[in-house]
mmCIF file with all atom_site columns, C-alpha atoms in Angstrom:
data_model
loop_
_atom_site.group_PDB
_atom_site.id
_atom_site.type_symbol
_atom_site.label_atom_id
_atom_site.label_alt_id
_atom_site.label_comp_id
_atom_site.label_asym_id
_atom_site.label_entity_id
_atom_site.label_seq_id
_atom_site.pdbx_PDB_ins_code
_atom_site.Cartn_x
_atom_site.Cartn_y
_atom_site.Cartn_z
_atom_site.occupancy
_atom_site.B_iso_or_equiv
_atom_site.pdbx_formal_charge
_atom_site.auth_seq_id
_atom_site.auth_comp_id
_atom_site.auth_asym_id
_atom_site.auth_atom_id
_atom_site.pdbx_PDB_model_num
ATOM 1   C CA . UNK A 1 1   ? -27.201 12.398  15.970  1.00 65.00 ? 1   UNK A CA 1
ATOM 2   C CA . UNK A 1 2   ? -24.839 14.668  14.082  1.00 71.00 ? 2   UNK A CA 1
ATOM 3   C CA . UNK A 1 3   ? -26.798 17.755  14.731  1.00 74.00 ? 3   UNK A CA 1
ATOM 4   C CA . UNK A 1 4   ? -25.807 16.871  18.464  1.00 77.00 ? 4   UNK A CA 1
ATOM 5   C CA . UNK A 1 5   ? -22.224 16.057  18.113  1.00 76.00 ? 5   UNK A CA 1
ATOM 6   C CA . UNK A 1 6   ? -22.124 19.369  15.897  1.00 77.00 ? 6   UNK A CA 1
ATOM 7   C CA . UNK A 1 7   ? -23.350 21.447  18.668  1.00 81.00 ? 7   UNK A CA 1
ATOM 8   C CA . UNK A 1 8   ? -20.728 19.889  21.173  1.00 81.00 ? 8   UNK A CA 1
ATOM 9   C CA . UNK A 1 9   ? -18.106 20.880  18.683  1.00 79.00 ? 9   UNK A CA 1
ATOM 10  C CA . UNK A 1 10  ? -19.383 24.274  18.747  1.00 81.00 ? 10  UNK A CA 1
ATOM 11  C CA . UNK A 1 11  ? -19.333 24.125  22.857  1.00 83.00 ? 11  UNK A CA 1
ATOM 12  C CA . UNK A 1 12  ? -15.874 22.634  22.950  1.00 82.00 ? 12  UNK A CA 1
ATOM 13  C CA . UNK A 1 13  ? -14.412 25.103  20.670  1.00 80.00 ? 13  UNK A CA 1
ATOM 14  C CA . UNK A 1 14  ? -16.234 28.250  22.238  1.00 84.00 ? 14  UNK A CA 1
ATOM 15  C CA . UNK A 1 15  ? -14.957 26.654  25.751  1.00 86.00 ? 15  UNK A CA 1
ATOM 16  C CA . UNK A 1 16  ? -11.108 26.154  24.323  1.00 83.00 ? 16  UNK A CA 1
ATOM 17  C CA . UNK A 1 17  ? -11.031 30.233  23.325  1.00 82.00 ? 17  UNK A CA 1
ATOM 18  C CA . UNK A 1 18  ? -12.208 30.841  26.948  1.00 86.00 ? 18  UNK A CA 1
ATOM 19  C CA . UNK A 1 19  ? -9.631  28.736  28.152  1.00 86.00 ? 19  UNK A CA 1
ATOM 20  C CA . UNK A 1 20  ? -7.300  30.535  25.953  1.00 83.00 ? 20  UNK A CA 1
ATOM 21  C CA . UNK A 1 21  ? -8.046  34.064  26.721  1.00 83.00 ? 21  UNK A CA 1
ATOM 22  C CA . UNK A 1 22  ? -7.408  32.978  30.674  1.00 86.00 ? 22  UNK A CA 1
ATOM 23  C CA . UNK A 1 23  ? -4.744  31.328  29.832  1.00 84.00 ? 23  UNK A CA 1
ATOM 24  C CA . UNK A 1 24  ? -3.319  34.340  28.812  1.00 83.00 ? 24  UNK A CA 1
ATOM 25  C CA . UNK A 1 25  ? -4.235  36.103  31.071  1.00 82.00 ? 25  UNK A CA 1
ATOM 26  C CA . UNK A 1 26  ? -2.609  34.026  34.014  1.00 84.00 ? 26  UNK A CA 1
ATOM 27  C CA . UNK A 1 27  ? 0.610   34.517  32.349  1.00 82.00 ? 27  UNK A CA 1
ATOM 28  C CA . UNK A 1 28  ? 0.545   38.317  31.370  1.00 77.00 ? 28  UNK A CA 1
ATOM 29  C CA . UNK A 1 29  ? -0.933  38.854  34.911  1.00 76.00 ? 29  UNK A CA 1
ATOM 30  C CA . UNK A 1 30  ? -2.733  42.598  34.077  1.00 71.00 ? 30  UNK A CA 1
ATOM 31  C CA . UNK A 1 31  ? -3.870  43.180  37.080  1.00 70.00 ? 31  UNK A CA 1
ATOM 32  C CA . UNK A 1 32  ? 0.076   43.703  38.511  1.00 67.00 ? 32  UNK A CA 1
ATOM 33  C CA . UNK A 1 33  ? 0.881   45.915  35.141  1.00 59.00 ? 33  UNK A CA 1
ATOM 34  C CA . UNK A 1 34  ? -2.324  48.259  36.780  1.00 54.00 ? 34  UNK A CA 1
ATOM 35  C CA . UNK A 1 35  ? -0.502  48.928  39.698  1.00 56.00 ? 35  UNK A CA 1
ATOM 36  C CA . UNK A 1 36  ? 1.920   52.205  40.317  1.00 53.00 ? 36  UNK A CA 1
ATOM 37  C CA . UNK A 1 37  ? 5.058   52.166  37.782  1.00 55.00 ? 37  UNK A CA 1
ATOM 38  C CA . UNK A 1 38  ? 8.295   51.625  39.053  1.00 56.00 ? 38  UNK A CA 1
ATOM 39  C CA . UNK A 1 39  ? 11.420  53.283  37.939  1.00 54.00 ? 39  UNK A CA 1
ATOM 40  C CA . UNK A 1 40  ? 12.183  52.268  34.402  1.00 53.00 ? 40  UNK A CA 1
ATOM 41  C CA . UNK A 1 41  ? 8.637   51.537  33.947  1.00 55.00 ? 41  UNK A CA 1
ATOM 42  C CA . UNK A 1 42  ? 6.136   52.626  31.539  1.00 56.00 ? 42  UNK A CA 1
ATOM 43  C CA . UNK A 1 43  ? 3.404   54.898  32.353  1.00 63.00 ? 43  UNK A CA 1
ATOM 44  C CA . UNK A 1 44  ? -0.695  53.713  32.369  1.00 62.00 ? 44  UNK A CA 1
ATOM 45  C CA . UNK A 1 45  ? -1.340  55.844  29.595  1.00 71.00 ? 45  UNK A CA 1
ATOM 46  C CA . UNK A 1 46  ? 1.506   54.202  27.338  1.00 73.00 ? 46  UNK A CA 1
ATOM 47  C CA . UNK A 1 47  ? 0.318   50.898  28.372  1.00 69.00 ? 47  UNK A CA 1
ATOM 48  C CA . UNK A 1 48  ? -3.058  51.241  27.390  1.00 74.00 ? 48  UNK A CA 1
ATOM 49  C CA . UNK A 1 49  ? -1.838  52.934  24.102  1.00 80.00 ? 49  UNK A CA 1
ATOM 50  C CA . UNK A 1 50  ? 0.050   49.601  23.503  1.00 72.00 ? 50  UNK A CA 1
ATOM 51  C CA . UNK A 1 51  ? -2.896  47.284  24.590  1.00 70.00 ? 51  UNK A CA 1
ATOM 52  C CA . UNK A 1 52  ? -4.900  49.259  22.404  1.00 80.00 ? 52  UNK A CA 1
ATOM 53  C CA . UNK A 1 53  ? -2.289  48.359  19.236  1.00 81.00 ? 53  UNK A CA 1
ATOM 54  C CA . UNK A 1 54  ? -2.276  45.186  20.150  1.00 76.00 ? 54  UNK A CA 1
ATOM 55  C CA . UNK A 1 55  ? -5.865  44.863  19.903  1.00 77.00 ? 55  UNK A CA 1
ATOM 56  C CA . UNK A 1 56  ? -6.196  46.232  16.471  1.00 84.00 ? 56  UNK A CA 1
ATOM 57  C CA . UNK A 1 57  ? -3.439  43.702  15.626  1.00 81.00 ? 57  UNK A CA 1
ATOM 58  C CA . UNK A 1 58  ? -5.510  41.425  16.688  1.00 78.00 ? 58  UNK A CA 1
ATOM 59  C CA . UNK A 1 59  ? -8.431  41.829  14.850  1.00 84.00 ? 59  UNK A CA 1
ATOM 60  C CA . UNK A 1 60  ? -6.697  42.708  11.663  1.00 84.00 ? 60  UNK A CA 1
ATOM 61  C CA . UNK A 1 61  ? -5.401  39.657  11.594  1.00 82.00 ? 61  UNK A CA 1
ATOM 62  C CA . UNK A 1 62  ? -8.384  37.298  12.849  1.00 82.00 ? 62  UNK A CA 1
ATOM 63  C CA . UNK A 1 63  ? -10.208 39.432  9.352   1.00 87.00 ? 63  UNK A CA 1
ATOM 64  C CA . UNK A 1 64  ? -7.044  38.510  7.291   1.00 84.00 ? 64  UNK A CA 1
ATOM 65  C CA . UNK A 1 65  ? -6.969  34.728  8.243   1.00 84.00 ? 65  UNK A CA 1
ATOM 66  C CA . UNK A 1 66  ? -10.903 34.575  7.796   1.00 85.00 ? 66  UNK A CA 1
ATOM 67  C CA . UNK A 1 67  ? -10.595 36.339  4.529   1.00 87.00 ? 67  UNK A CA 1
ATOM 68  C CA . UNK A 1 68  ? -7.491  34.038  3.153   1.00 85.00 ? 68  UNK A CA 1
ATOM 69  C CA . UNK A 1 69  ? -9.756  30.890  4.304   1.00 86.00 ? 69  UNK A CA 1
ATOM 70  C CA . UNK A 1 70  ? -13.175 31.839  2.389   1.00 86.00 ? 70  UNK A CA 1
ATOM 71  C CA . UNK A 1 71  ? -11.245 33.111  -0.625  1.00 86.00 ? 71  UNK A CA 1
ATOM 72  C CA . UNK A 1 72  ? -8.563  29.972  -1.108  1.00 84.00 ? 72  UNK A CA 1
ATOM 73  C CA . UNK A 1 73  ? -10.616 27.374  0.738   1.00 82.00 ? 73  UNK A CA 1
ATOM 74  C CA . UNK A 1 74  ? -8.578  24.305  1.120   1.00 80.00 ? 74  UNK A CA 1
ATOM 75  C CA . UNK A 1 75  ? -7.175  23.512  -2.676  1.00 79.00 ? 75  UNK A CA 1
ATOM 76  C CA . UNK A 1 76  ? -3.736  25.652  -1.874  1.00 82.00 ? 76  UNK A CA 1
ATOM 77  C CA . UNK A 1 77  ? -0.430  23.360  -2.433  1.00 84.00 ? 77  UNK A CA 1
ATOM 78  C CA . UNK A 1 78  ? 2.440   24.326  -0.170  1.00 83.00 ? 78  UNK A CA 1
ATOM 79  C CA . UNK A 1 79  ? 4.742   25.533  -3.376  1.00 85.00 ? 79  UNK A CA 1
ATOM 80  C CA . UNK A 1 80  ? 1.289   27.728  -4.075  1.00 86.00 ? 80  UNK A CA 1
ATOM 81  C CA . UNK A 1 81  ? 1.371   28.958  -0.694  1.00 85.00 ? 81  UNK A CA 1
ATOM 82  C CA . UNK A 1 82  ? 4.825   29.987  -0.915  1.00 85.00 ? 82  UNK A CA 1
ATOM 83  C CA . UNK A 1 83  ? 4.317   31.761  -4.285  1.00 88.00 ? 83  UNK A CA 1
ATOM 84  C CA . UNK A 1 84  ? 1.127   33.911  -2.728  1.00 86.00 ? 84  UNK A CA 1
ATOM 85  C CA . UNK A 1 85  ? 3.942   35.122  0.347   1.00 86.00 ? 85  UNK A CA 1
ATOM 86  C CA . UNK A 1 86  ? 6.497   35.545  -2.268  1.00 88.00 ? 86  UNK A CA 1
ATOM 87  C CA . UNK A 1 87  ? 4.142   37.937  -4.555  1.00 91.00 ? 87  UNK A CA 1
ATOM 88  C CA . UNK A 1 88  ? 2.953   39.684  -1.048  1.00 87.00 ? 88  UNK A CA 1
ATOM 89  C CA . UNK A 1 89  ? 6.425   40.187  0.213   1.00 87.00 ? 89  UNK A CA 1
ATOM 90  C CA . UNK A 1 90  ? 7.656   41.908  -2.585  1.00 91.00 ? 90  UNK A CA 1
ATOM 91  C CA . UNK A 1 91  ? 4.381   44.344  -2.821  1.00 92.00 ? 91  UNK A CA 1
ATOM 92  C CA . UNK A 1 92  ? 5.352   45.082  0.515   1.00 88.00 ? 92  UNK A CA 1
ATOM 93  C CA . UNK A 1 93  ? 9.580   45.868  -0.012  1.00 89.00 ? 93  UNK A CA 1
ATOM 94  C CA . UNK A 1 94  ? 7.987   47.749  -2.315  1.00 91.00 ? 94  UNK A CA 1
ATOM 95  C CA . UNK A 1 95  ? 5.736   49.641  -0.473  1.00 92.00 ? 95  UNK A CA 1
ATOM 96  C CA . UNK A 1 96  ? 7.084   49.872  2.846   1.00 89.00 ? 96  UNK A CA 1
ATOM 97  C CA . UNK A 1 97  ? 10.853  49.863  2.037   1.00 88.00 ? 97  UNK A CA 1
ATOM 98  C CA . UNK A 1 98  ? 9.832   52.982  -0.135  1.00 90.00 ? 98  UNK A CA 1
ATOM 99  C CA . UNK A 1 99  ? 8.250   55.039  2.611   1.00 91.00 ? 99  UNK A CA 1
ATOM 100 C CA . UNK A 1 100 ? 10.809  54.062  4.912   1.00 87.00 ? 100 UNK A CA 1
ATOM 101 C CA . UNK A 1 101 ? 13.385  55.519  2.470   1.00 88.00 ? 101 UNK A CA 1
ATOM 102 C CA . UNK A 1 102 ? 11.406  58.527  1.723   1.00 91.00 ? 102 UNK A CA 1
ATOM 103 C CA . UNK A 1 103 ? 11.515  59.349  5.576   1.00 89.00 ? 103 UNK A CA 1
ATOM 104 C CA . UNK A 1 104 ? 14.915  57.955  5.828   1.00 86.00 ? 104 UNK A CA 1
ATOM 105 C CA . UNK A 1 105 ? 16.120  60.606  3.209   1.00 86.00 ? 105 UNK A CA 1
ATOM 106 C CA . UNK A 1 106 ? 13.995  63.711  4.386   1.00 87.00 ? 106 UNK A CA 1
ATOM 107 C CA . UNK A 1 107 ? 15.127  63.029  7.946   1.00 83.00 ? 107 UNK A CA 1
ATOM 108 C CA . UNK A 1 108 ? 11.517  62.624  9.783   1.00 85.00 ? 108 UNK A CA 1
ATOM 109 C CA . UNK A 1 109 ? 13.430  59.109  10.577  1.00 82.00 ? 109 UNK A CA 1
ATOM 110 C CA . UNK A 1 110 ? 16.604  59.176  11.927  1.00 82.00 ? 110 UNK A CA 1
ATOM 111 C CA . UNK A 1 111 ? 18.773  55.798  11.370  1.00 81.00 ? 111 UNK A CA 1
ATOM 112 C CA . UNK A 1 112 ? 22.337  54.995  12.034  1.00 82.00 ? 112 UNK A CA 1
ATOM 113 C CA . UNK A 1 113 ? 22.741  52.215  9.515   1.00 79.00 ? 113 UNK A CA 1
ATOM 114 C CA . UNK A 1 114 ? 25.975  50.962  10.756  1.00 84.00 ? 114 UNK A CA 1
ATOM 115 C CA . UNK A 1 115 ? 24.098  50.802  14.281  1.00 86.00 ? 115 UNK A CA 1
ATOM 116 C CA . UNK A 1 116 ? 21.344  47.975  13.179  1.00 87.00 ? 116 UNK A CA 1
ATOM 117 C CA . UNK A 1 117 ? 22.028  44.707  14.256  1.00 90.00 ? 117 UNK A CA 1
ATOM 118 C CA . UNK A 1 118 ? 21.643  42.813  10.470  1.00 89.00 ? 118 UNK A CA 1
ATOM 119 C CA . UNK A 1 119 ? 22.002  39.613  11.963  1.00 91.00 ? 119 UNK A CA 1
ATOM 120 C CA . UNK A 1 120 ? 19.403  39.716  14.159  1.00 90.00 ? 120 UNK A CA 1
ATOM 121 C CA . UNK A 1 121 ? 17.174  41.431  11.823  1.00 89.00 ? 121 UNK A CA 1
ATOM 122 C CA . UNK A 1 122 ? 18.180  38.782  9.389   1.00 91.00 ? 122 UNK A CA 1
ATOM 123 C CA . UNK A 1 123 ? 16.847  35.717  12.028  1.00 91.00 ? 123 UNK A CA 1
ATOM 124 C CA . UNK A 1 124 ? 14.073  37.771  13.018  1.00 88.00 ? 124 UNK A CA 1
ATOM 125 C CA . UNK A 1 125 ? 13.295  38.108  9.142   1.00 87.00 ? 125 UNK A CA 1
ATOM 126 C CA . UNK A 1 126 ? 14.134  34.353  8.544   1.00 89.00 ? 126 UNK A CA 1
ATOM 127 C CA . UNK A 1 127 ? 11.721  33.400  11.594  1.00 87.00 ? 127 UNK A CA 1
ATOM 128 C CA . UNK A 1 128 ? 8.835   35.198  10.150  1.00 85.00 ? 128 UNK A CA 1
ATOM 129 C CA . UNK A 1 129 ? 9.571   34.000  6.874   1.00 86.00 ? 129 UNK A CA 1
ATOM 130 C CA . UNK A 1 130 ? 8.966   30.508  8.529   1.00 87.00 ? 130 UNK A CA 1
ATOM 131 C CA . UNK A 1 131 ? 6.479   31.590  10.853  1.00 85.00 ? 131 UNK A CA 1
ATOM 132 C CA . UNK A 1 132 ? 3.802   33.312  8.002   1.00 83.00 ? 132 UNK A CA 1
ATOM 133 C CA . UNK A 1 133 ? 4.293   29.836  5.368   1.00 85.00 ? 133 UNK A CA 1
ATOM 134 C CA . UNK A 1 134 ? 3.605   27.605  7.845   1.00 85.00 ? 134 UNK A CA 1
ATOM 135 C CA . UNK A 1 135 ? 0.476   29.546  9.164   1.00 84.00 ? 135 UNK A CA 1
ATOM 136 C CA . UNK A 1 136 ? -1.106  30.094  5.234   1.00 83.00 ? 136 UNK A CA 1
ATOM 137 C CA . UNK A 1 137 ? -0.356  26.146  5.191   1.00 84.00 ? 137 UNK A CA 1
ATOM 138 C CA . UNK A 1 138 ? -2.538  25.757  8.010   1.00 84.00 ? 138 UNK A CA 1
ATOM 139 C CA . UNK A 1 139 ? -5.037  27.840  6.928   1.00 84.00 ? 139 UNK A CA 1
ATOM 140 C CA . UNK A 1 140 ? -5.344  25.736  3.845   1.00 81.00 ? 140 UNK A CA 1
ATOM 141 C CA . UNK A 1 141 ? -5.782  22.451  5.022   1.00 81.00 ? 141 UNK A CA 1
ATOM 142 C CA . UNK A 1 142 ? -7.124  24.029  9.113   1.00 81.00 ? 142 UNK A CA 1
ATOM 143 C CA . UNK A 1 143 ? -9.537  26.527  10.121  1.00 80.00 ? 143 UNK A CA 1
ATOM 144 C CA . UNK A 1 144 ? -8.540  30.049  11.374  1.00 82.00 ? 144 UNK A CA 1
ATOM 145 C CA . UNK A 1 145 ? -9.595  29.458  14.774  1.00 78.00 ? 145 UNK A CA 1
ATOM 146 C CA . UNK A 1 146 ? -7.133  26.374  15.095  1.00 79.00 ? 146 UNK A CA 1
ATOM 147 C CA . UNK A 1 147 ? -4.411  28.483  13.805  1.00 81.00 ? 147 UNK A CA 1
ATOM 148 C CA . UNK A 1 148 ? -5.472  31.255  15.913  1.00 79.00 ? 148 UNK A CA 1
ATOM 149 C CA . UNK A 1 149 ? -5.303  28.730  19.244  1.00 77.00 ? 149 UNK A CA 1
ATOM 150 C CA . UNK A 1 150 ? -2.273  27.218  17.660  1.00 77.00 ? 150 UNK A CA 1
ATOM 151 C CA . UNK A 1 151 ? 0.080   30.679  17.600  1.00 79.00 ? 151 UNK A CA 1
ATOM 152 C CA . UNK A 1 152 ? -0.979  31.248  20.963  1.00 78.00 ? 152 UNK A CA 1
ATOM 153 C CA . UNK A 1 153 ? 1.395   28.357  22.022  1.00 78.00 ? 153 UNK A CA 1
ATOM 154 C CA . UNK A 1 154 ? 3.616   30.520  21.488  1.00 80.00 ? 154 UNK A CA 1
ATOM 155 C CA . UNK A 1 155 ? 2.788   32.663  25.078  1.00 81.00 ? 155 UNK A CA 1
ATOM 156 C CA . UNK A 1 156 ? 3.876   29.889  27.170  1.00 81.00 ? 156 UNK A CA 1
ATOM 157 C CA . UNK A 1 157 ? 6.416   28.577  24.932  1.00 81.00 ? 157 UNK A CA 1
ATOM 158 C CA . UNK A 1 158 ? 8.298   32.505  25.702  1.00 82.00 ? 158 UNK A CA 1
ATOM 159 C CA . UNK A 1 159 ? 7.880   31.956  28.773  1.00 82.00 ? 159 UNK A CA 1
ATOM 160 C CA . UNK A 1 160 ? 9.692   28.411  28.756  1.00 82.00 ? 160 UNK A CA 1
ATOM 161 C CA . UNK A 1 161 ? 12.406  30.054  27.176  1.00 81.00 ? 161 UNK A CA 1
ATOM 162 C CA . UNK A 1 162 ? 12.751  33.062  29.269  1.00 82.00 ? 162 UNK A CA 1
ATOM 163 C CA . UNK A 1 163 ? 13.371  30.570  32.210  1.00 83.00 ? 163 UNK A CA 1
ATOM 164 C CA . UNK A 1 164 ? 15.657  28.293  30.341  1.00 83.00 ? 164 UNK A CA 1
ATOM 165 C CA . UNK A 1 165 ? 17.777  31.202  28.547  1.00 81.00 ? 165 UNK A CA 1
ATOM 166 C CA . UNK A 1 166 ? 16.980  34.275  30.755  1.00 78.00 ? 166 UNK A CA 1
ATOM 167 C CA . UNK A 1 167 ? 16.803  33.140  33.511  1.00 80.00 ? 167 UNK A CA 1
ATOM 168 C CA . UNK A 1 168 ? 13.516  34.517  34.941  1.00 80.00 ? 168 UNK A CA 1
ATOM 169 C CA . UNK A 1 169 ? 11.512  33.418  37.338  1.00 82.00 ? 169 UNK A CA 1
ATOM 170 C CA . UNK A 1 170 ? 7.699   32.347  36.987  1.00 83.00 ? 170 UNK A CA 1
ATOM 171 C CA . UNK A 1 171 ? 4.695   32.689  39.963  1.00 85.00 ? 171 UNK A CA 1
ATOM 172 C CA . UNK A 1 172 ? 2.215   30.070  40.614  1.00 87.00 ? 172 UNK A CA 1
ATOM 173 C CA . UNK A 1 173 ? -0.371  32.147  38.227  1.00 86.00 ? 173 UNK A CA 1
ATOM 174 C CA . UNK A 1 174 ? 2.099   32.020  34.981  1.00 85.00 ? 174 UNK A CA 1
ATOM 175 C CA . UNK A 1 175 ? 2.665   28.223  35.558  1.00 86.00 ? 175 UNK A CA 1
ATOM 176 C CA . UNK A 1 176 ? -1.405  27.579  35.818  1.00 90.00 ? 176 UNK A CA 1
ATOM 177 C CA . UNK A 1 177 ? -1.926  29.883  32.479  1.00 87.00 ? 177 UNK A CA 1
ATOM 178 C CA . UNK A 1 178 ? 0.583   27.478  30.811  1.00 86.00 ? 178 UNK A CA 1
ATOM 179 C CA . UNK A 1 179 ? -0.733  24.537  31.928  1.00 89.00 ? 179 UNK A CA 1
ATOM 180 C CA . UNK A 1 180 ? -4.237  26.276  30.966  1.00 88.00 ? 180 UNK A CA 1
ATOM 181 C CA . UNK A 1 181 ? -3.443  27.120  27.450  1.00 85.00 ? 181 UNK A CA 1
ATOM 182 C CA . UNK A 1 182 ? -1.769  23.827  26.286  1.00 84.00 ? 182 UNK A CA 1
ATOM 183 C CA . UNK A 1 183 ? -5.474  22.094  27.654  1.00 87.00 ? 183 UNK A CA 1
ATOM 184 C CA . UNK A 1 184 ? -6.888  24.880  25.487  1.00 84.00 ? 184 UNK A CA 1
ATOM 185 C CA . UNK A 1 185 ? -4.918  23.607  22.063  1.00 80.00 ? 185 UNK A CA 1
ATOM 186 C CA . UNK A 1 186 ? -5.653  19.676  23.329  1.00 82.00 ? 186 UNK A CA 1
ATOM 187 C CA . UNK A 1 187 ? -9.214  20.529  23.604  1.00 80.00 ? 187 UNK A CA 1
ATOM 188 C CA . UNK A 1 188 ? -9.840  22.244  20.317  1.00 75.00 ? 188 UNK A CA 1
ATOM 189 C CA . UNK A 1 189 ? -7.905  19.730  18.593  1.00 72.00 ? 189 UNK A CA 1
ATOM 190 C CA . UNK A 1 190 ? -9.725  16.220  19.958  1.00 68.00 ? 190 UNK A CA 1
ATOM 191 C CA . UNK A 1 191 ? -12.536 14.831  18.108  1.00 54.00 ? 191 UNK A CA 1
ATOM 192 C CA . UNK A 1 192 ? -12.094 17.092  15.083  1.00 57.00 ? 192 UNK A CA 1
ATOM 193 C CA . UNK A 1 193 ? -14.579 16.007  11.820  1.00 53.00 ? 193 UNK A CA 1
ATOM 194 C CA . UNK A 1 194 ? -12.880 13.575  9.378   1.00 50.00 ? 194 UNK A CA 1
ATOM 195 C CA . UNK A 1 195 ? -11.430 14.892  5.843   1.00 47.00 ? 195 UNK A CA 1
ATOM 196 C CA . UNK A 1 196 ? -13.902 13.983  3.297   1.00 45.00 ? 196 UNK A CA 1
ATOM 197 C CA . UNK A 1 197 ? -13.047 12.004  0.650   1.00 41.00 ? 197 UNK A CA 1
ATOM 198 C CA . UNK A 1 198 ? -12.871 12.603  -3.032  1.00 41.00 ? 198 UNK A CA 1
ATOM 199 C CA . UNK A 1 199 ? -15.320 11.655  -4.935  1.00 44.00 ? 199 UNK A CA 1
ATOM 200 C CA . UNK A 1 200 ? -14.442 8.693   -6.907  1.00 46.00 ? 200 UNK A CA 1
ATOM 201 C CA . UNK A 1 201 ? -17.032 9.092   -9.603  1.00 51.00 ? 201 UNK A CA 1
ATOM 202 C CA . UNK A 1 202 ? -19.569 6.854   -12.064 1.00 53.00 ? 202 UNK A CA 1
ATOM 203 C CA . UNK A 1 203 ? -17.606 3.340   -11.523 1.00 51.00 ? 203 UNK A CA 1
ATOM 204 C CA . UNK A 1 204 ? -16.228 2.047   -14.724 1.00 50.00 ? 204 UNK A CA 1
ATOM 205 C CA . UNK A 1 205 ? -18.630 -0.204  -17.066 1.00 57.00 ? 205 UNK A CA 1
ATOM 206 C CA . UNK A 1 206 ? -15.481 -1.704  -18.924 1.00 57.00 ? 206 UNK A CA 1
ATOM 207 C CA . UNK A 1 207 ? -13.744 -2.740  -15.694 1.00 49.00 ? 207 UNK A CA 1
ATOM 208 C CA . UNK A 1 208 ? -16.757 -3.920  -14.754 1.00 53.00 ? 208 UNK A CA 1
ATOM 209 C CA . UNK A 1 209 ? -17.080 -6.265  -17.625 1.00 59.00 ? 209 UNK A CA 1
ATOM 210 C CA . UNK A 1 210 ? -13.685 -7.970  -17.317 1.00 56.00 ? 210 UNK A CA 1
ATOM 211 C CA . UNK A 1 211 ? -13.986 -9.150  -13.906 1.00 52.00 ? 211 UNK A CA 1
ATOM 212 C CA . UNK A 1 212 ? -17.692 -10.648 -14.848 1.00 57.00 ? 212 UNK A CA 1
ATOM 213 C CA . UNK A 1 213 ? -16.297 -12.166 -17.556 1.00 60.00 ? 213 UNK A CA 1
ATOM 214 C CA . UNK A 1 214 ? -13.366 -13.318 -15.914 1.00 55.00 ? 214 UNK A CA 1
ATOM 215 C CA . UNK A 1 215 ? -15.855 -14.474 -13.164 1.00 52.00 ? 215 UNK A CA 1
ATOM 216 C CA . UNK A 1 216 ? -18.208 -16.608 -15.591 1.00 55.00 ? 216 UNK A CA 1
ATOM 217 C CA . UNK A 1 217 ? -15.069 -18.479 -16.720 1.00 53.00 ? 217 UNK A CA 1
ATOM 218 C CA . UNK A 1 218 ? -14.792 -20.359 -20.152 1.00 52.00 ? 218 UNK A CA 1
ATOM 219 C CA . UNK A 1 219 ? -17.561 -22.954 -19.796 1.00 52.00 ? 219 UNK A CA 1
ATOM 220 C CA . UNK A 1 220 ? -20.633 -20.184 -20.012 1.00 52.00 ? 220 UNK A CA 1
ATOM 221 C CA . UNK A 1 221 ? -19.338 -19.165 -23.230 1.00 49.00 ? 221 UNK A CA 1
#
């Protein structure tokens, strides 16, 4: 029945975030970053300190997404969605580009300006542009946990492109996370519930009329 296929949903998509938290795993491969530093390597303590960030990123943003979803729902248009980054981007030139000046001017930050590479900061800023509409789109018509599963294509698609442009070479482990995390996304995406439909309302008594009357023909008159 559908209180059955409802808790198979809930299996499947509890089973695709395991799937995806190994997946990553395979192909960040923690247990080698435990071991000794080499030269030019970081030391345990910094790498937990950055695990740790990464972690609060985390959450902060799994609270944001969940928040967005229960406050817009899923009546956002996409020229709505860019008008809610639009409004938050500014707030935060405002905000952040002011305490970055403030400490730029007292000297607590030290910046070359004619050091920064503007053109990559430009793509990087045009990529996240990109990268933040199409994610609130997806949160309006998606729920956060297929958006969450979705960004993490991105792990394996780095590592694609760190072979292809860089160069680097991948173990057995990183090529089984891959191939782990893209079954992950496949999973959570199969068998998802229909849209509902709108609600087309009373039908109309007038409409109705014509087509009985039309129906009768002249001779029951």
């Amino acid at each position: 029945g559908l209180e059955d296929r409802s808790r198979r949903l809930q299996r499947r998509r509890a089973l695709s975030v395991v799937l995806s938290v190994v997946g990553v795993l395979l192909i960040a491969e923690p247990w080698h970053a435990a071991s000794a530093p080499g030269p030019g390597e970081s030391a345990l303590g910094e790498r937990l300190t950055g695990a740790l960030l990464s972690l609060f990123a985390s959450v902060g943003t799994a609270v944001y997404q969940v928040y967005f979803k229960l406050t817009f729902g899923s009546r956002l248009r996409p020229d709505e969605v860019g008008l809610f980054l639009a409004n938050m981007g500014a707030i935060c030139c405002f905000m952040l580009g002011g305490a970055l000046a403030v400490l730029l001017a007292t000297g607590l930050c030290p910046l070359r300006l004619s050091l920064v590479p503007w053109g990559h900061v430009g793509a990087t800023a045009a990529s996240s542009t990109v990268f933040n509409f199409l994610m609130k789109f997806g949160l309006s018509v998606d729920s956060p946990l297929a958006m969450s599963l979705a960004t993490q294509i991105g792990i394996p698609l780095n590592l694609l492109l760190d072979v292809a442009v860089a160069h680097e070479r991948i173990d057995l482990a990183q090529a089984l996370g891959t191939i782990v995390m893209l079954f992950s996304f496949t999973l959570q995406q199969q068998h998802r519930p229909a849209p509902a439909l709108p609600d087309a309302g009373p039908p109309d008594r007038g409409l109705q009329e014509q087509l009985l009357s039309r129906q009768s023909g002249p001779d029951d008159h």
